[in-house]
XYZ file of C-alpha atoms in Angstrom:
699
model
C 87.841 60.454 76.871
C 90.676 62.588 75.483
C 89.593 65.527 77.676
C 89.503 63.326 80.802
C 93.018 62.003 80.218
C 94.326 65.571 79.782
C 92.693 66.646 83.048
C 94.283 63.813 84.985
C 97.657 64.607 83.481
C 97.630 68.264 84.522
C 96.127 67.986 88.013
C 97.021 66.265 91.256
C 96.118 62.653 91.736
C 93.979 63.060 94.859
C 91.969 65.559 96.894
C 93.628 68.476 98.724
C 95.109 67.763 102.154
C 94.809 70.094 105.136
C 96.762 70.370 108.362
C 95.993 72.570 111.342
C 98.279 74.240 113.879
C 97.310 76.105 117.042
C 99.335 77.427 119.994
C 97.309 75.192 122.315
C 97.675 72.115 120.108
C 99.939 69.098 120.465
C 102.619 67.780 118.152
C 101.450 64.272 119.015
C 97.955 65.042 117.694
C 96.769 64.011 114.242
C 96.971 67.608 113.031
C 94.363 66.972 110.321
C 91.477 68.947 111.816
C 90.801 72.099 113.792
C 89.912 69.878 116.772
C 93.265 68.059 116.741
C 95.878 70.640 115.703
C 99.618 70.406 115.898
C 101.344 72.817 118.273
C 104.241 73.910 116.073
C 104.678 74.951 112.476
C 107.766 72.734 112.234
C 105.660 69.671 113.030
C 103.224 70.568 110.261
C 106.097 71.196 107.836
C 107.483 67.738 108.554
C 104.042 66.195 108.001
C 103.821 67.958 104.633
C 107.161 66.444 103.601
C 105.800 62.936 104.002
C 102.964 63.494 101.539
C 105.370 63.745 98.574
C 103.273 66.578 97.103
C 100.667 64.368 95.456
C 97.913 66.885 96.219
C 97.549 70.611 97.038
C 98.354 71.067 100.719
C 97.263 73.855 103.062
C 98.572 74.248 106.585
C 96.097 76.405 108.518
C 97.464 78.442 111.406
C 94.898 79.348 114.026
C 94.996 82.587 115.966
C 97.551 83.257 118.685
C 101.298 83.694 119.031
C 103.787 81.088 117.855
C 107.001 81.748 119.759
C 109.958 80.470 117.755
C 113.118 79.132 119.334
C 114.884 79.129 115.963
C 114.010 80.454 112.502
C 111.497 78.507 110.425
C 113.554 76.774 107.745
C 112.155 75.567 104.434
C 114.280 73.698 101.873
C 113.693 72.180 98.455
C 111.994 69.151 100.030
C 109.296 71.471 101.403
C 108.359 72.641 97.899
C 105.088 72.202 96.115
C 104.536 72.047 92.369
C 102.552 74.187 89.950
C 99.656 71.696 90.129
C 100.064 70.850 93.807
C 101.237 73.947 95.696
C 101.883 74.132 99.450
C 100.267 76.972 101.393
C 100.658 78.183 104.981
C 97.637 80.339 105.719
C 95.681 81.996 108.507
C 92.526 80.127 109.426
C 89.592 82.297 108.296
C 89.731 85.693 110.065
C 92.023 84.586 112.875
C 95.361 86.318 113.424
C 98.360 84.030 113.883
C 101.578 85.808 114.876
C 104.924 84.116 114.245
C 107.216 85.735 116.793
C 110.956 85.667 117.354
C 110.521 87.492 120.634
C 110.177 86.688 124.280
C 107.736 88.170 126.769
C 109.322 89.924 129.735
C 107.544 89.682 133.057
C 108.261 90.203 136.714
C 107.977 93.984 136.582
C 108.055 96.032 139.760
C 108.071 99.674 140.782
C 111.503 101.085 141.595
C 112.999 104.492 142.269
C 116.580 104.969 141.103
C 118.367 108.300 141.434
C 115.009 109.969 141.913
C 113.493 108.387 138.790
C 110.229 106.492 139.219
C 110.560 103.489 136.902
C 109.436 99.962 136.251
C 112.144 97.318 136.374
C 112.494 93.642 135.446
C 115.402 91.314 136.139
C 116.626 89.217 133.181
C 119.172 86.612 134.387
C 120.148 85.522 130.866
C 121.298 89.072 130.103
C 123.415 89.161 133.248
C 124.889 85.779 132.295
C 125.837 87.040 128.830
C 123.413 84.726 127.012
C 121.057 87.405 125.694
C 121.136 91.077 124.821
C 118.707 93.203 122.848
C 118.366 96.729 121.471
C 114.638 96.758 120.734
C 111.655 96.629 123.054
C 107.947 96.661 122.270
C 105.433 97.554 124.958
C 101.751 96.923 124.344
C 102.454 96.399 120.650
C 104.484 99.585 120.107
C 108.212 100.134 119.672
C 109.802 102.031 122.548
C 112.865 104.247 122.322
C 116.143 103.378 124.030
C 117.204 106.167 126.386
C 118.374 108.956 124.070
C 120.077 112.335 124.146
C 118.689 114.632 122.876
C 115.148 113.341 123.238
C 114.210 114.901 119.911
C 116.321 116.187 117.050
C 120.097 116.094 117.054
C 123.286 117.563 118.438
C 125.947 118.801 116.048
C 129.633 117.953 116.214
C 131.615 121.106 117.034
C 135.054 120.083 115.722
C 136.957 117.114 114.274
C 140.652 117.206 115.208
C 141.670 114.698 112.521
C 139.692 116.129 109.606
C 141.398 116.953 106.301
C 139.118 119.429 104.534
C 140.858 118.806 101.226
C 139.866 115.130 101.200
C 136.391 114.705 99.684
C 135.633 111.356 101.279
C 138.054 111.147 104.161
C 137.778 108.101 106.398
C 139.650 107.194 109.528
C 138.173 109.695 111.990
C 137.400 108.265 115.405
C 137.344 111.441 117.495
C 135.187 114.536 117.616
C 134.422 117.399 119.955
C 130.992 118.228 121.253
C 129.263 120.989 123.179
C 129.615 120.759 126.981
C 127.203 118.323 128.614
C 126.126 116.450 125.485
C 128.249 113.405 126.338
C 129.494 112.555 129.811
C 131.450 109.837 131.556
C 128.313 107.862 132.327
C 128.301 104.535 134.125
C 128.603 101.633 131.671
C 129.850 104.151 129.120
C 130.989 101.450 126.693
C 127.378 100.287 126.308
C 126.354 103.706 124.980
C 126.229 104.244 121.208
C 126.849 107.345 119.143
C 124.719 107.559 115.991
C 126.138 109.977 113.407
C 124.299 111.295 110.342
C 126.609 112.328 107.524
C 126.175 112.601 103.780
C 123.671 109.845 102.956
C 124.417 107.335 105.723
C 124.423 106.922 109.455
C 127.072 105.093 111.416
C 126.723 103.530 114.826
C 129.679 103.198 117.145
C 130.449 102.429 120.736
C 132.514 104.774 122.861
C 136.103 104.005 123.848
C 136.783 107.005 126.073
C 135.693 110.492 127.053
C 137.809 113.532 127.862
C 135.274 115.765 129.602
C 137.787 118.572 130.095
C 138.292 118.843 126.337
C 134.736 117.742 125.378
C 136.346 115.068 123.220
C 134.946 111.592 122.543
C 136.890 108.693 121.048
C 134.753 106.154 119.209
C 135.247 102.415 119.018
C 134.805 102.401 115.243
C 136.349 104.347 112.393
C 133.725 106.252 110.404
C 133.125 105.400 106.759
C 132.815 109.038 105.683
C 134.195 112.239 107.072
C 132.176 113.734 109.886
C 130.401 116.468 107.928
C 127.004 116.982 106.308
C 128.451 117.523 102.859
C 131.426 118.441 100.718
C 133.700 121.455 100.687
C 134.971 123.745 103.377
C 131.530 125.286 103.773
C 129.962 121.979 104.826
C 128.785 121.806 108.405
C 129.911 119.193 110.868
C 127.641 116.166 111.115
C 124.660 115.825 113.425
C 124.492 113.042 115.969
C 122.664 111.626 118.946
C 123.595 109.251 121.761
C 121.555 106.384 123.183
C 121.645 103.606 125.750
C 122.879 105.120 128.998
C 120.846 104.980 132.200
C 121.486 108.663 132.830
C 119.610 109.491 129.607
C 116.434 107.740 130.772
C 114.299 110.828 131.344
C 111.033 110.774 129.339
C 108.068 108.377 129.301
C 108.485 105.527 126.841
C 112.273 105.284 127.152
C 114.091 102.229 128.456
C 117.582 101.060 129.343
C 119.083 97.575 129.668
C 122.086 97.133 131.956
C 124.263 94.439 130.439
C 126.203 93.798 133.655
C 123.278 93.471 136.080
C 120.598 92.217 133.685
C 118.209 94.936 134.891
C 115.743 96.359 132.393
C 114.392 99.796 133.305
C 111.360 101.401 131.693
C 109.708 104.786 132.233
C 105.990 104.121 131.641
C 103.805 106.087 129.285
C 100.740 107.905 130.645
C 97.893 105.460 131.184
C 100.064 102.340 131.302
C 99.657 100.106 134.336
C 102.130 97.724 135.885
C 99.666 94.833 135.768
C 98.732 95.537 132.157
C 102.175 95.787 130.603
C 102.902 93.446 127.688
C 106.598 93.769 126.948
C 108.371 91.780 124.219
C 112.073 91.777 123.310
C 113.674 89.989 120.320
C 115.556 86.712 120.664
C 116.038 85.624 117.043
C 117.911 87.502 114.327
C 115.725 85.958 111.603
C 112.190 84.564 111.421
C 111.917 82.570 108.184
C 114.535 81.157 105.826
C 113.841 79.678 102.391
C 117.034 77.778 101.608
C 117.433 76.465 98.096
C 120.675 75.502 96.385
C 120.695 77.012 92.881
C 124.126 75.662 92.003
C 122.814 72.153 92.606
C 119.562 72.990 90.757
C 117.550 72.600 93.943
C 115.004 75.355 94.583
C 112.303 76.101 97.124
C 109.245 76.271 94.875
C 105.485 76.852 94.932
C 105.369 77.751 98.598
C 102.830 80.393 99.656
C 102.383 82.248 102.955
C 99.012 83.955 103.285
C 97.478 86.104 106.007
C 100.273 85.559 108.536
C 102.031 88.039 110.803
C 105.809 87.827 111.302
C 107.209 89.901 114.173
C 109.990 90.462 116.701
C 113.476 89.849 115.385
C 116.796 91.601 115.777
C 119.759 91.340 113.459
C 122.716 93.412 114.613
C 126.021 94.644 113.251
C 128.836 92.083 113.229
C 132.401 92.576 114.478
C 133.969 96.016 114.135
C 136.091 95.076 111.143
C 132.942 94.316 109.138
C 130.694 97.132 110.297
C 131.641 99.539 107.516
C 130.130 97.179 104.923
C 126.793 97.089 106.689
C 126.615 100.846 107.256
C 126.980 101.848 103.608
C 124.399 103.514 101.374
C 120.874 102.117 101.616
C 121.963 99.629 104.310
C 122.209 97.426 101.242
C 123.986 94.583 103.060
C 121.587 94.433 105.997
C 119.614 91.157 105.638
C 115.901 90.472 105.923
C 113.876 89.019 108.789
C 112.446 86.769 106.084
C 115.250 85.614 103.773
C 115.129 83.566 100.581
C 117.976 82.081 98.550
C 117.147 79.950 95.544
C 113.353 80.429 95.713
C 111.066 80.262 92.692
C 107.303 80.744 92.348
C 106.914 81.458 96.067
C 104.692 84.188 97.466
C 103.791 86.219 100.512
C 100.168 87.327 100.222
C 98.269 89.611 102.593
C 100.907 89.066 105.285
C 102.238 91.473 107.900
C 105.916 91.896 108.731
C 106.539 94.222 111.660
C 108.710 94.936 114.698
C 112.057 93.898 113.219
C 115.515 95.496 113.173
C 116.436 94.666 109.573
C 114.725 94.633 106.187
C 111.356 92.899 106.290
C 111.584 90.499 103.310
C 114.693 89.735 101.246
C 114.732 87.650 98.082
C 118.475 87.198 97.634
C 120.428 85.374 94.911
C 118.863 82.779 92.643
C 115.278 83.946 93.184
C 112.750 84.342 90.381
C 109.013 84.518 89.682
C 108.113 85.228 93.308
C 105.387 87.554 94.587
C 104.959 89.891 97.544
C 101.441 91.248 97.343
C 98.897 92.866 99.633
C 101.279 92.907 102.593
C 101.793 95.498 105.306
C 105.434 95.922 106.291
C 106.113 98.440 109.040
C 107.965 99.328 112.232
C 111.247 98.443 110.617
C 114.739 98.982 111.952
C 115.850 98.707 108.317
C 113.805 98.806 105.116
C 110.774 97.007 103.744
C 111.626 94.732 100.805
C 115.015 93.939 99.269
C 115.742 92.049 96.045
C 119.141 90.739 94.960
C 122.557 91.565 96.374
C 124.486 94.811 95.788
C 127.784 93.096 94.963
C 126.534 90.840 92.145
C 127.697 93.236 89.431
C 126.796 91.027 86.482
C 128.125 87.644 85.464
C 131.539 87.637 87.038
C 134.342 85.720 85.347
C 136.375 83.130 87.305
C 139.012 84.582 89.610
C 142.670 83.531 89.617
C 141.727 80.381 91.507
C 139.096 79.444 88.951
C 136.187 80.212 91.293
C 133.086 81.780 89.744
C 131.497 83.979 92.373
C 128.240 84.542 90.540
C 126.560 82.195 88.057
C 123.579 82.936 85.802
C 121.541 80.482 87.890
C 122.063 82.826 90.850
C 120.599 85.869 89.128
C 117.429 87.299 90.638
C 114.613 88.434 88.342
C 110.893 88.521 87.524
C 109.620 89.270 91.020
C 106.330 91.098 91.637
C 106.050 93.626 94.469
C 102.447 94.787 94.274
C 99.774 96.392 96.437
C 101.876 96.576 99.605
C 101.828 99.166 102.368
C 105.394 99.864 103.530
C 105.900 102.499 106.188
C 107.734 103.639 109.281
C 111.126 102.213 108.390
C 114.761 103.088 108.900
C 114.240 103.330 112.644
C 117.670 101.855 113.471
C 119.567 101.708 110.177
C 118.270 105.058 109.054
C 119.443 104.983 105.410
C 117.500 101.814 104.554
C 115.005 101.948 101.660
C 111.334 101.098 101.458
C 111.998 98.884 98.411
C 115.586 98.172 97.317
C 116.288 96.324 94.049
C 119.969 95.563 93.489
C 121.519 93.854 90.462
C 118.372 92.135 89.227
C 115.964 92.538 86.337
C 112.424 92.352 84.957
C 110.835 93.061 88.321
C 107.446 94.746 88.755
C 106.969 97.321 91.528
C 103.360 98.395 91.172
C 100.565 99.881 93.301
C 102.521 100.197 96.541
C 102.106 102.813 99.250
C 105.498 103.773 100.695
C 105.930 106.490 103.291
C 107.737 107.660 106.399
C 111.317 106.624 105.763
C 114.472 108.699 106.049
C 116.305 108.161 102.736
C 114.638 106.803 99.569
C 111.295 105.092 99.067
C 112.138 102.937 96.021
C 115.697 102.375 94.765
C 116.817 100.305 91.766
C 120.172 99.513 90.162
C 123.417 99.509 92.145
C 126.272 99.951 89.712
C 127.973 103.341 89.799
C 128.706 105.151 86.521
C 128.530 103.064 83.345
C 129.912 99.786 84.666
C 128.521 96.280 84.250
C 125.059 95.874 85.715
C 122.290 93.285 85.851
C 119.611 95.924 86.442
C 117.289 96.257 83.454
C 113.647 96.107 82.501
C 112.291 96.992 85.936
C 108.811 98.565 85.944
C 107.938 101.067 88.695
C 104.404 102.371 88.351
C 101.234 103.365 90.195
C 103.034 103.855 93.508
C 102.138 106.496 96.083
C 105.264 107.810 97.811
C 105.321 110.558 100.431
C 106.975 111.814 103.598
C 110.397 110.515 102.648
C 113.698 111.942 103.886
C 112.242 114.040 106.704
C 115.251 116.387 106.395
C 117.612 113.815 107.914
C 119.967 113.105 105.002
C 121.375 114.497 101.778
C 121.155 113.053 98.289
C 117.877 111.219 98.721
C 114.689 110.975 96.733
C 111.359 109.264 96.256
C 112.331 106.972 93.352
C 116.075 106.515 92.939
C 118.082 104.708 90.268
C 121.786 103.980 89.988
C 123.690 102.822 86.911
C 122.859 101.510 83.445
C 119.445 99.818 83.244
C 117.927 99.712 79.769
C 114.197 99.161 79.640
C 113.474 100.406 83.157
C 110.232 102.403 83.272
C 109.040 104.879 85.924
C 105.472 105.970 85.256
C 102.146 106.843 86.890
C 103.688 107.486 90.306
C 102.581 110.153 92.776
C 105.430 111.557 94.893
C 105.255 114.411 97.382
C 106.744 115.806 100.572
C 110.301 114.608 100.003
C 112.891 116.343 102.193
C 116.650 116.583 102.707
C 118.883 118.454 105.128
C 121.311 120.247 102.756
C 120.904 118.953 99.199
C 118.804 116.304 97.520
C 115.276 115.443 98.570
C 114.271 114.842 94.960
C 111.291 113.234 93.289
C 112.611 111.078 90.444
C 116.367 110.901 90.985
C 118.385 109.240 88.217
C 121.755 109.099 89.937
C 125.267 108.349 88.788
C 125.217 106.759 85.347
C 121.486 105.960 85.274
C 120.777 105.396 81.585
C 118.136 104.298 79.081
C 115.256 104.886 81.482
C 111.785 106.140 80.595
C 110.123 108.549 83.058
C 106.575 109.502 82.091
C 103.173 110.440 83.524
C 104.425 111.086 87.077
C 103.557 113.888 89.484
C 106.036 115.209 92.035
C 105.439 118.156 94.346
C 106.752 119.675 97.547
C 110.276 118.339 97.212
C 113.381 119.898 98.725
C 115.412 119.384 95.546
C 114.227 118.988 91.979
C 111.178 116.989 91.083
C 113.536 115.497 88.509
C 117.307 115.083 88.780
C 119.820 113.372 86.485
C 123.513 112.727 87.193
C 125.416 112.156 83.901
C 123.188 109.414 82.569
C 122.697 108.540 78.900
C 119.610 108.389 76.683
C 116.959 108.907 79.347
C 113.498 110.094 78.273
C 111.513 112.401 80.559
C 108.097 113.177 79.119
C 104.552 114.121 80.084
C 105.293 114.634 83.794
C 104.322 117.359 86.257
C 107.157 118.710 88.415
C 105.902 121.251 90.927
C 106.824 123.280 93.982
C 110.372 122.054 94.552
C 111.972 124.179 97.253
C 115.373 124.770 95.602
C 114.555 123.821 92.004
C 112.232 121.810 89.786
C 114.870 120.270 87.493
C 118.478 119.474 88.416
C 121.250 118.012 86.273
C 123.046 117.512 89.595
C 126.419 118.173 88.008
C 128.550 115.873 85.926
C 126.720 116.032 82.587
C 129.987 117.146 81.019
C 131.248 113.552 81.403
C 129.366 112.887 78.172
C 131.398 114.012 75.165
C 129.953 113.195 71.781
C 127.552 110.314 71.319
C 124.216 110.226 73.117
C 122.451 112.951 75.042
C 121.973 112.731 78.757
C 118.200 113.068 78.523
C 115.283 114.171 76.388
C 112.887 116.418 78.329
C 109.624 117.003 76.480
C 105.928 117.751 77.032
C 106.375 118.281 80.779
C 104.727 120.881 82.991
C 107.063 122.716 85.363
C 105.422 124.822 88.094
C 106.937 126.802 90.971
C 106.363 129.825 93.206
C 108.226 133.104 93.537
C 110.558 131.795 96.250
C 111.688 128.832 94.140
C 113.788 128.304 91.020
C 113.145 126.496 87.761
C 116.537 124.908 87.179
C 119.607 124.334 89.285
C 123.114 123.381 88.257
C 125.437 123.986 85.300
C 123.609 124.108 81.986
C 126.010 125.864 79.627
C 127.508 122.679 78.235
C 124.887 120.079 79.073
C 123.975 117.434 76.501
C 120.207 117.534 76.757
C 117.264 118.056 74.437
C 114.363 120.065 75.893
C 111.263 120.837 73.833
C 107.511 121.480 73.985
C 107.415 121.999 77.754
C 105.237 124.409 79.722
C 106.731 126.579 82.473
C 104.850 128.730 84.958
C 105.652 130.637 88.107
C 102.689 130.730 90.460
C 100.990 134.092 90.108
C 102.961 134.984 86.996
C 106.184 136.922 86.793
C 109.409 136.833 84.824
C 110.852 133.409 84.110
C 114.608 133.165 84.496
C 116.743 130.095 83.956
C 119.598 130.740 86.328
C 120.949 134.176 85.319
C 119.333 133.982 81.866
C 116.042 135.460 80.784
C 113.628 133.092 79.065
C 114.367 134.659 75.674
C 118.107 134.142 76.173
C 117.551 130.528 77.171
C 115.603 129.796 74.008
C 117.960 131.822 71.849
C 120.749 129.345 72.507
C 118.631 126.425 71.362
C 117.063 125.293 74.615
C 113.356 124.430 74.939
C 112.328 124.728 71.319
C 108.561 124.969 71.130
C 108.196 125.427 74.886
C 106.055 128.207 76.363
C 105.551 130.190 79.538
C 101.867 129.991 80.460
C 99.500 129.175 83.309
C 98.668 125.434 83.056
C 95.355 126.011 84.843
C 95.653 123.328 87.493
C 92.526 122.536 89.500
C 94.042 123.246 92.945
C 97.834 122.860 93.184
C 97.929 124.098 96.789
C 95.939 120.987 97.737
C 97.898 118.637 95.472
C 95.239 118.585 92.745
C 97.076 118.910 89.430
C 94.234 118.052 87.107
C 94.126 120.324 84.066
C 91.172 122.515 83.231
C 89.812 122.130 79.675
C 91.410 125.395 78.537
C 94.946 124.479 79.634
C 97.566 125.601 77.077
C 99.567 122.460 77.923
C 97.130 120.462 75.812
C 98.161 122.358 72.685
C 101.775 121.298 73.313
C 100.759 117.655 73.178
C 100.602 117.078 76.933
C 98.352 114.076 77.573
C 96.305 114.334 80.799
C 96.495 111.348 83.153
C 94.605 110.437 86.296
C 96.465 109.104 89.359
C 93.432 108.318 91.501
C 94.395 104.651 91.258
C 97.853 104.966 92.827
C 98.713 102.858 95.839
C 97.326 99.441 96.796
C 94.156 98.354 95.049
C 91.393 97.672 97.604
C 90.472 94.348 96.044
C 93.966 93.033 96.731
C 93.462 93.543 100.467
C 89.820 92.536 100.687
C 88.869 89.729 103.024
C 87.523 86.581 101.423
C 86.299 83.181 102.532
C 89.868 81.958 102.456
C 92.339 82.972 105.175
C 92.912 86.708 105.160
C 95.646 89.143 106.051
C 96.089 89.591 109.756
C 96.704 92.803 111.619
C 95.178 95.301 109.171
C 95.827 98.859 110.141
């Protein structure tokens, strides 16, 4: 009897309840069976509210496209409980798509200025009610008309540039090579996209002086128009898009704001009758809206096996654009946004074809999960946690207003077994996973690739200032093809600021590229401190496999850093900011491997506060080891690398990325502990189909 009473206390009072939704259903139907489904998700949500959460509830979405007219909004009254959760799930193996887009029809063949195109008239664009910057044809993103079609132009001169100012802002004019920009029709609709330092900026055009090859932009740039610092830095690269005159290769399109005409140059094999074109209408798809300050949270809500697609958030008014075009596109929101959400999850879902970040758990979010999802074709990044301007528990301002309360802190979120790829397509500096001002998060077993800046970034306080970032675990991730030689100062796994207890281990990182400097593996940037980096492999990086910028008390041990183009290890300047007290980092029991065209170390090491010991160094094929201008014996004579050796580590096949050690490796005598990274990336079981609704749109 005692056991029975306990069971009734801890479980729901009645049997689970199911609702069904299908695109061909009816909101006047019962909605309680597959034969009588509702038509809209909102109708099912409202039906769930009436049940008062007295049983577990599942809303099954059948296959097809659910075209939203406004974002799906869930509040505290849509919550479940730990015993009686609420789930929105795909029905068996069907593939429901929740879309914020609109199909475009009425296509016809046209010839304009000798160009054979397809065209569609969109009255709402002509009437000023709709405008879009993304288009998907037959399920694939298409490029707005662009010049050049591949690669970049380079600015030739900046009349207003002060070379003595490190971060000069205020430039709105630059010169270009003849013919790169012209006085096109609808010139003010064209956009100039400039890559400089570690960001891109987008700006309209105010005017063109073709005689002087001088363009005046509508927006002041956030950084000076160069690729880097100093008088030797080159002028920035750029491209232009969205002018009809640039429509010249298959797959490009142009939308005329004044006439409402959409022009498209078809790809080989596409037919006019078979075109499926979708453009975004909504700027957001799903919103979880709690109220932490009132102790009202969205809780125990799960989304499983659903696809979320077709949204477009865009830059606000000119006076606010600079905020949204900063490092990491950290202020760009998510197509799925949560504020005040606890114990919610996205499982085996797909988020694709959006202009912003895919999923964003903002302030006041804790104990949520994103697992087994595919997030791709992203104008911004994949997943974002927290807000970059939280900065710790802020005291009341002069008006007595507290801008951030402990209840609004974000923490204990799991990001596991996800596939995040092909991002930064509009806001190029966006990250695969960005964790700002939050703590105790787990980023494990993800596959992140094909982005232009960083794959995983954590922290967001510069130098040694107040920070909420701590205790984040980043492990068993596979990261590759990051940077693509577009930016400077990037890396595979990037940290910023003080974050005690953060751990970076068992990650595989390779093919990380930058344009001038950067392109690192593990990059502990400005003030990153009290971080453990162990059992990682990095190879084929532009910069060092490991880089540290004046952090404190970091431990770097038992890693393999190999085949960095410019160096394997970089202090990245600034270690002299530490005087007395702690060391910047301990570097021990690591294997450092390079070829004859590469260097071991880069930067200033004469007065660095580091401890290096029991490491193995080897240049491929043998040869003299030099640390900068110093011979190996000189390096050790001044107290560096005590107990370290120069010897072949006997890797299995480093040219093919196989860094397993042979049994006779001398690294083992130094205490190096072999580790196996065959398990990096998503675990197959997390993506496996089951009898319950499964993830749609597997690629």
